[in-house]
Short mmCIF file of C-alpha atoms in Angstrom, two decimals:
data_model
loop_
_atom_site.label_atom_id
_atom_site.label_comp_id
_atom_site.label_asym_id
_atom_site.label_seq_id
_atom_site.Cartn_x
_atom_site.Cartn_y
_atom_site.Cartn_z
CA MET I 62 105.34 118.01 78.41
CA ALA I 63 108.80 116.25 77.84
CA ALA I 64 109.16 116.88 82.01
CA ILE I 65 106.18 114.64 82.28
CA SER I 66 107.36 111.97 79.73
CA SER I 67 110.42 112.09 81.75
CA LEU I 68 108.92 110.55 84.40
CA PHE I 69 108.89 107.36 82.38
CA SER I 70 111.38 106.95 80.26
CA PRO I 71 114.12 104.54 81.57
CA THR I 72 117.17 104.98 83.91
CA PRO I 73 120.12 106.57 81.96
CA SER I 74 123.63 104.61 82.74
CA PHE I 75 126.48 106.00 83.88
CA SER I 76 130.09 105.18 83.92
CA THR I 77 132.51 106.23 86.36
CA PRO I 78 136.19 105.08 86.89
CA LEU I 79 136.53 102.90 89.88
CA SER I 80 139.46 104.69 91.28
CA SER I 81 137.14 107.82 92.30
CA PHE I 82 133.02 105.69 93.20
CA LYS I 83 132.23 105.40 95.78
CA LEU I 84 128.59 102.98 96.49
CA SER I 85 125.49 103.94 98.69
CA PRO I 86 122.74 101.10 98.46
CA LYS I 87 119.98 102.21 96.91
CA HIS I 88 117.75 100.69 99.23
CA PRO I 89 118.98 102.35 103.01
CA GLN I 90 117.90 99.14 105.02
CA ASP I 91 120.66 97.91 103.81
CA SER I 92 122.93 100.58 105.20
CA ASN I 93 125.62 97.73 106.31
CA LEU I 94 126.19 97.12 102.67
CA HIS I 95 129.90 99.33 101.90
CA LEU I 96 132.82 99.59 98.59
CA THR I 97 136.43 100.18 99.46
CA CYS I 98 137.74 101.89 96.62
CA LEU I 99 141.39 100.36 96.32
CA SER I 100 144.30 102.50 94.36
CA ARG I 101 145.32 100.74 91.16
CA ARG I 102 148.84 100.20 93.27
CA ASP I 103 146.96 98.70 96.33
CA PHE I 104 144.70 96.33 94.28
CA LEU I 105 147.61 95.11 92.43
CA ASN I 106 149.95 94.91 95.37
CA GLY I 107 147.45 91.84 96.06
CA SER I 108 145.25 93.49 98.53
CA ALA I 109 143.81 90.19 98.48
CA ALA I 110 141.74 90.26 101.44
CA LEU I 111 139.40 93.34 100.57
CA LEU I 112 138.16 91.75 97.38
CA PRO I 113 135.25 89.81 98.49
CA LEU I 114 134.45 93.44 98.78
CA LEU I 115 133.74 94.39 94.84
CA ILE I 116 132.93 90.53 93.62
CA SER I 117 130.50 89.28 96.44
CA PRO I 118 127.01 90.07 94.97
CA PRO I 119 125.00 92.11 96.55
CA PRO I 120 121.84 91.25 99.09
CA PRO I 121 118.47 90.96 97.58
CA SER I 122 116.69 93.72 98.21
CA LEU I 123 119.56 95.36 96.36
CA ALA I 124 119.36 93.39 93.50
CA ARG I 125 116.82 94.54 90.61
CA GLU I 126 116.09 91.63 88.99
CA VAL I 127 114.91 90.09 92.74
CA GLU I 128 111.14 88.58 92.91
CA VAL I 129 109.44 90.81 96.22
CA GLY I 130 108.60 87.12 97.80
CA SER I 131 111.95 86.10 98.79
CA TYR I 132 112.08 89.76 100.70
CA LEU I 133 109.38 90.90 101.50
CA PRO I 134 106.10 89.59 104.53
CA PRO I 135 103.01 87.41 103.26
CA SER I 136 99.95 89.48 103.13
CA PRO I 137 98.03 89.11 106.45
CA ALA I 138 94.76 89.33 104.44
CA ASN I 139 95.59 87.63 101.14
CA PRO I 140 98.61 85.18 101.65
CA SER I 141 99.22 84.38 97.86
CA PHE I 142 99.99 88.32 98.10
CA VAL I 143 103.21 90.28 100.17
CA LEU I 144 102.60 92.75 101.66
CA PHE I 145 104.88 96.48 101.21
CA SER I 146 104.73 98.98 103.65
CA ALA I 147 106.68 102.34 102.60
CA THR I 148 109.00 103.52 105.64
CA SER I 149 111.09 106.16 105.61
CA LYS I 150 113.96 104.07 104.15
CA ASP I 151 112.82 103.34 101.09
CA THR I 152 112.09 106.92 99.86
CA PRO I 153 113.74 110.55 100.05
CA ALA I 154 110.29 111.93 100.49
CA LEU I 155 108.87 109.78 103.49
CA ARG I 156 112.56 110.30 104.60
CA ALA I 157 111.73 114.35 105.04
CA GLY I 158 108.95 113.40 106.11
CA ASN I 159 107.19 114.96 103.05
CA VAL I 160 104.83 111.71 102.59
CA GLN I 161 103.22 109.63 105.05
CA PRO I 162 104.00 106.28 104.42
CA TYR I 163 102.03 103.15 102.76
CA LYS I 164 101.27 100.45 101.79
CA PHE I 165 99.93 97.68 98.81
CA ILE I 166 99.77 93.95 98.67
CA LEU I 167 101.59 92.30 95.31
CA PRO I 168 101.88 89.28 93.85
CA PRO I 169 105.39 87.80 95.29
CA THR I 170 106.94 87.54 91.31
CA TRP I 171 106.71 90.70 90.99
CA LYS I 172 109.73 92.77 91.12
CA GLN I 173 110.90 96.29 92.47
CA MET I 174 112.59 98.62 89.93
CA ARG I 175 114.88 101.32 90.43
CA ILE I 176 114.47 105.10 89.71
CA ALA I 177 116.58 108.00 88.60
CA ASN I 178 117.93 109.75 91.27
CA ILE I 179 116.50 112.79 89.70
CA LEU I 180 113.02 111.27 88.72
CA SER I 181 112.98 110.41 92.53
CA GLY I 182 112.30 114.17 94.26
CA ASN I 183 115.74 113.17 95.88
CA TYR I 184 117.64 116.88 94.48
CA CYS I 185 114.54 119.19 95.55
CA GLN I 186 113.35 117.59 98.71
CA PRO I 187 110.95 118.56 100.54
CA LYS I 188 109.96 122.02 98.18
CA CYS I 189 109.76 119.80 95.42
CA ALA I 190 107.50 121.69 92.20
CA GLU I 191 107.13 118.55 90.30
CA PRO I 192 105.40 115.53 91.03
CA TRP I 193 108.25 112.40 91.52
CA ILE I 194 107.76 108.52 91.21
CA GLU I 195 108.23 107.18 94.80
CA VAL I 196 108.00 103.33 93.67
CA LYS I 197 108.01 100.78 91.03
CA PHE I 198 107.31 97.18 90.54
CA GLU I 199 106.54 95.96 87.70
CA ASP I 200 105.57 92.04 86.01
CA GLU I 201 106.44 91.27 82.44
CA LYS I 202 103.57 89.14 82.41
CA GLN I 203 100.98 91.06 84.54
CA GLY I 204 101.58 94.43 84.14
CA LYS I 205 103.65 97.33 86.40
CA ILE I 206 102.38 100.26 89.53
CA GLN I 207 104.35 102.89 90.54
CA VAL I 208 103.07 105.09 92.73
CA VAL I 209 103.47 108.98 92.10
CA ALA I 210 103.35 112.04 94.76
CA SER I 211 102.96 115.89 93.79
CA PRO I 212 102.27 118.62 95.38
CA LEU I 213 99.68 119.83 97.08
CA ILE I 214 100.38 123.52 96.02
CA ARG I 215 100.17 122.25 92.31
CA LEU I 216 96.53 121.42 92.63
CA THR I 217 95.32 124.12 95.49
CA ASN I 218 96.14 126.60 97.84
CA LYS I 219 94.75 125.60 100.68
CA PRO I 220 97.03 124.09 103.06
CA ASN I 221 96.16 120.27 103.84
CA ALA I 222 93.77 119.87 101.48
CA THR I 223 91.85 116.86 101.17
CA ILE I 224 91.39 115.11 97.73
CA GLU I 225 87.50 116.41 98.22
CA ASP I 226 88.70 120.32 99.35
CA ILE I 227 91.06 119.95 95.19
CA GLY I 228 87.59 119.04 93.41
CA THR I 229 85.32 116.05 91.69
CA PRO I 230 86.71 113.12 90.48
CA ASP I 231 86.84 114.45 87.35
CA LYS I 232 88.03 117.53 88.15
CA VAL I 233 91.70 115.99 89.77
CA ILE I 234 91.60 113.18 86.56
CA ALA I 235 92.14 116.37 84.48
CA SER I 236 95.12 117.34 86.73
CA LEU I 237 96.61 114.70 87.40
CA GLY I 238 95.95 112.50 83.70
CA PRO I 239 99.45 113.16 82.63
CA PHE I 240 101.01 110.84 85.11
CA VAL I 241 99.27 108.24 84.88
CA THR I 242 99.13 107.57 80.52
CA GLY I 243 102.74 109.57 80.75
CA ASN I 244 101.70 111.61 78.22
CA THR I 245 98.67 112.96 77.36
CA LEU I 246 94.86 112.20 78.74
CA ASP I 247 92.19 112.79 77.12
CA PRO I 248 88.36 112.63 78.48
CA ASP I 249 87.03 110.42 76.52
CA GLU I 250 89.47 107.72 78.15
CA LEU I 251 87.62 107.83 80.96
CA VAL I 252 85.98 105.24 81.28
CA LYS I 253 84.72 105.07 85.31
CA THR I 254 85.34 106.76 88.65
CA SER I 255 84.16 106.09 92.07
CA ILE I 256 84.41 107.31 95.77
CA GLU I 257 86.03 105.59 98.31
CA LYS I 258 86.45 106.10 101.60
CA ARG I 259 88.70 104.55 104.73
CA GLY I 260 88.49 105.67 107.91
CA ASP I 261 88.33 109.50 107.28
CA GLN I 262 91.13 109.49 104.34
CA THR I 263 88.74 109.97 101.39
CA TYR I 264 90.37 108.05 98.10
CA TYR I 265 89.13 109.08 94.42
CA LYS I 266 89.86 105.97 91.82
CA TYR I 267 89.52 105.21 88.45
CA VAL I 268 89.24 103.13 85.46
CA LEU I 269 90.86 103.76 81.53
CA ASP I 270 91.09 102.89 78.89
CA THR I 271 94.19 104.30 77.07
CA PRO I 272 94.89 103.05 74.33
CA TYR I 273 97.97 105.51 73.69
CA ALA I 274 99.34 105.76 76.62
CA LEU I 275 103.10 105.36 77.58
CA THR I 276 102.48 103.17 80.12
CA GLY I 277 100.33 100.53 78.91
CA SER I 278 96.98 100.33 76.98
CA HIS I 279 94.87 99.78 80.85
CA ASN I 280 95.43 101.87 83.60
CA LEU I 281 93.83 101.83 87.10
CA ALA I 282 94.48 104.95 89.34
CA LYS I 283 94.14 106.36 93.24
CA ALA I 284 94.31 109.18 94.21
CA THR I 285 94.04 110.74 97.44
CA ALA I 286 95.44 113.68 99.50
CA LYS I 287 97.68 113.87 102.25
CA GLY I 288 99.42 116.45 104.50
CA ASN I 289 100.49 118.88 101.89
CA THR I 290 101.01 116.46 99.16
CA VAL I 291 98.86 114.09 96.66
CA ILE I 292 99.82 110.38 96.57
CA LEU I 293 98.93 109.16 93.13
CA PHE I 294 98.73 104.92 92.60
CA VAL I 295 98.98 103.64 89.08
CA ALA I 296 98.25 99.95 88.30
CA SER I 297 98.83 99.41 84.14
CA ALA I 298 98.55 96.79 81.57
CA ASN I 299 98.97 96.62 78.00
CA ASP I 300 96.64 94.77 75.73
CA LYS I 301 98.40 91.25 75.74
CA GLN I 302 98.80 91.22 79.75
CA TRP I 303 95.25 92.72 80.68
CA PRO I 304 92.71 90.38 79.79
CA SER I 305 94.85 87.76 83.04
CA SER I 306 96.30 90.35 84.68
CA GLU I 307 93.06 92.97 85.39
CA LYS I 308 91.54 90.78 88.82
CA THR I 309 95.78 91.15 90.32
CA LEU I 310 96.01 94.64 89.41
CA GLN I 311 92.82 95.81 90.78
CA ALA I 312 93.01 93.91 93.71
CA ILE I 313 96.33 95.65 94.58
CA LEU I 314 95.00 98.55 93.44
CA ASP I 315 92.07 98.40 96.38
CA SER I 316 94.71 97.43 99.10
CA PHE I 317 96.30 100.76 98.04
CA GLU I 318 96.26 102.74 101.64
CA VAL I 319 97.58 106.25 103.52
#
């Protein structure tokens, strides 16, 4: 259970001496950003030409507190939202080919949150044994969403199984529920289940009332399987956020597609 809770813990901070630090962009699409490390002698001797590299602000996609509307395109289906289409540039699992590309819409005021390396699956791709967080977005007034990926082998021994092969909606959420809530899921907290078909892909959808969840007292979830991975999309809100954000979170959830 400690492993489950760690998926939802704050990102740890680290301290590294500048002289040994080498920065790689959190977002590979900004690979043009480089930090040249200076020795203390070079710096004190007046390497003024390199100083802007140390003090220039990062581009928007590298800054944690930047609204997604400043760099994501409007959604063609609903211009009041923006469209996030995940590619191999976005996550370690997508780069490894362990997860198929996915997309969903977001309000333009939401912000993408950074994910600790140990929670991103970066250290274990392409053969992770435990679930990992793909991406996470948040808005203080509306709630948060995250995409969690789980190795198919944790739920079934059948290669390339569909979500129907794994089992019923109730069986699937019983296995994945702790990754929705961040701790545990009681069967009584499952309010509603439904099945959605998009072409050849099947999605299980859930409404959960989770008063003790670490993620929030209200959770919406959507699960599907493709390749060797089960993808779980979770939208969460607390009691204060839920009355005004329920419809928005539902629209985000409905838009999720692998």
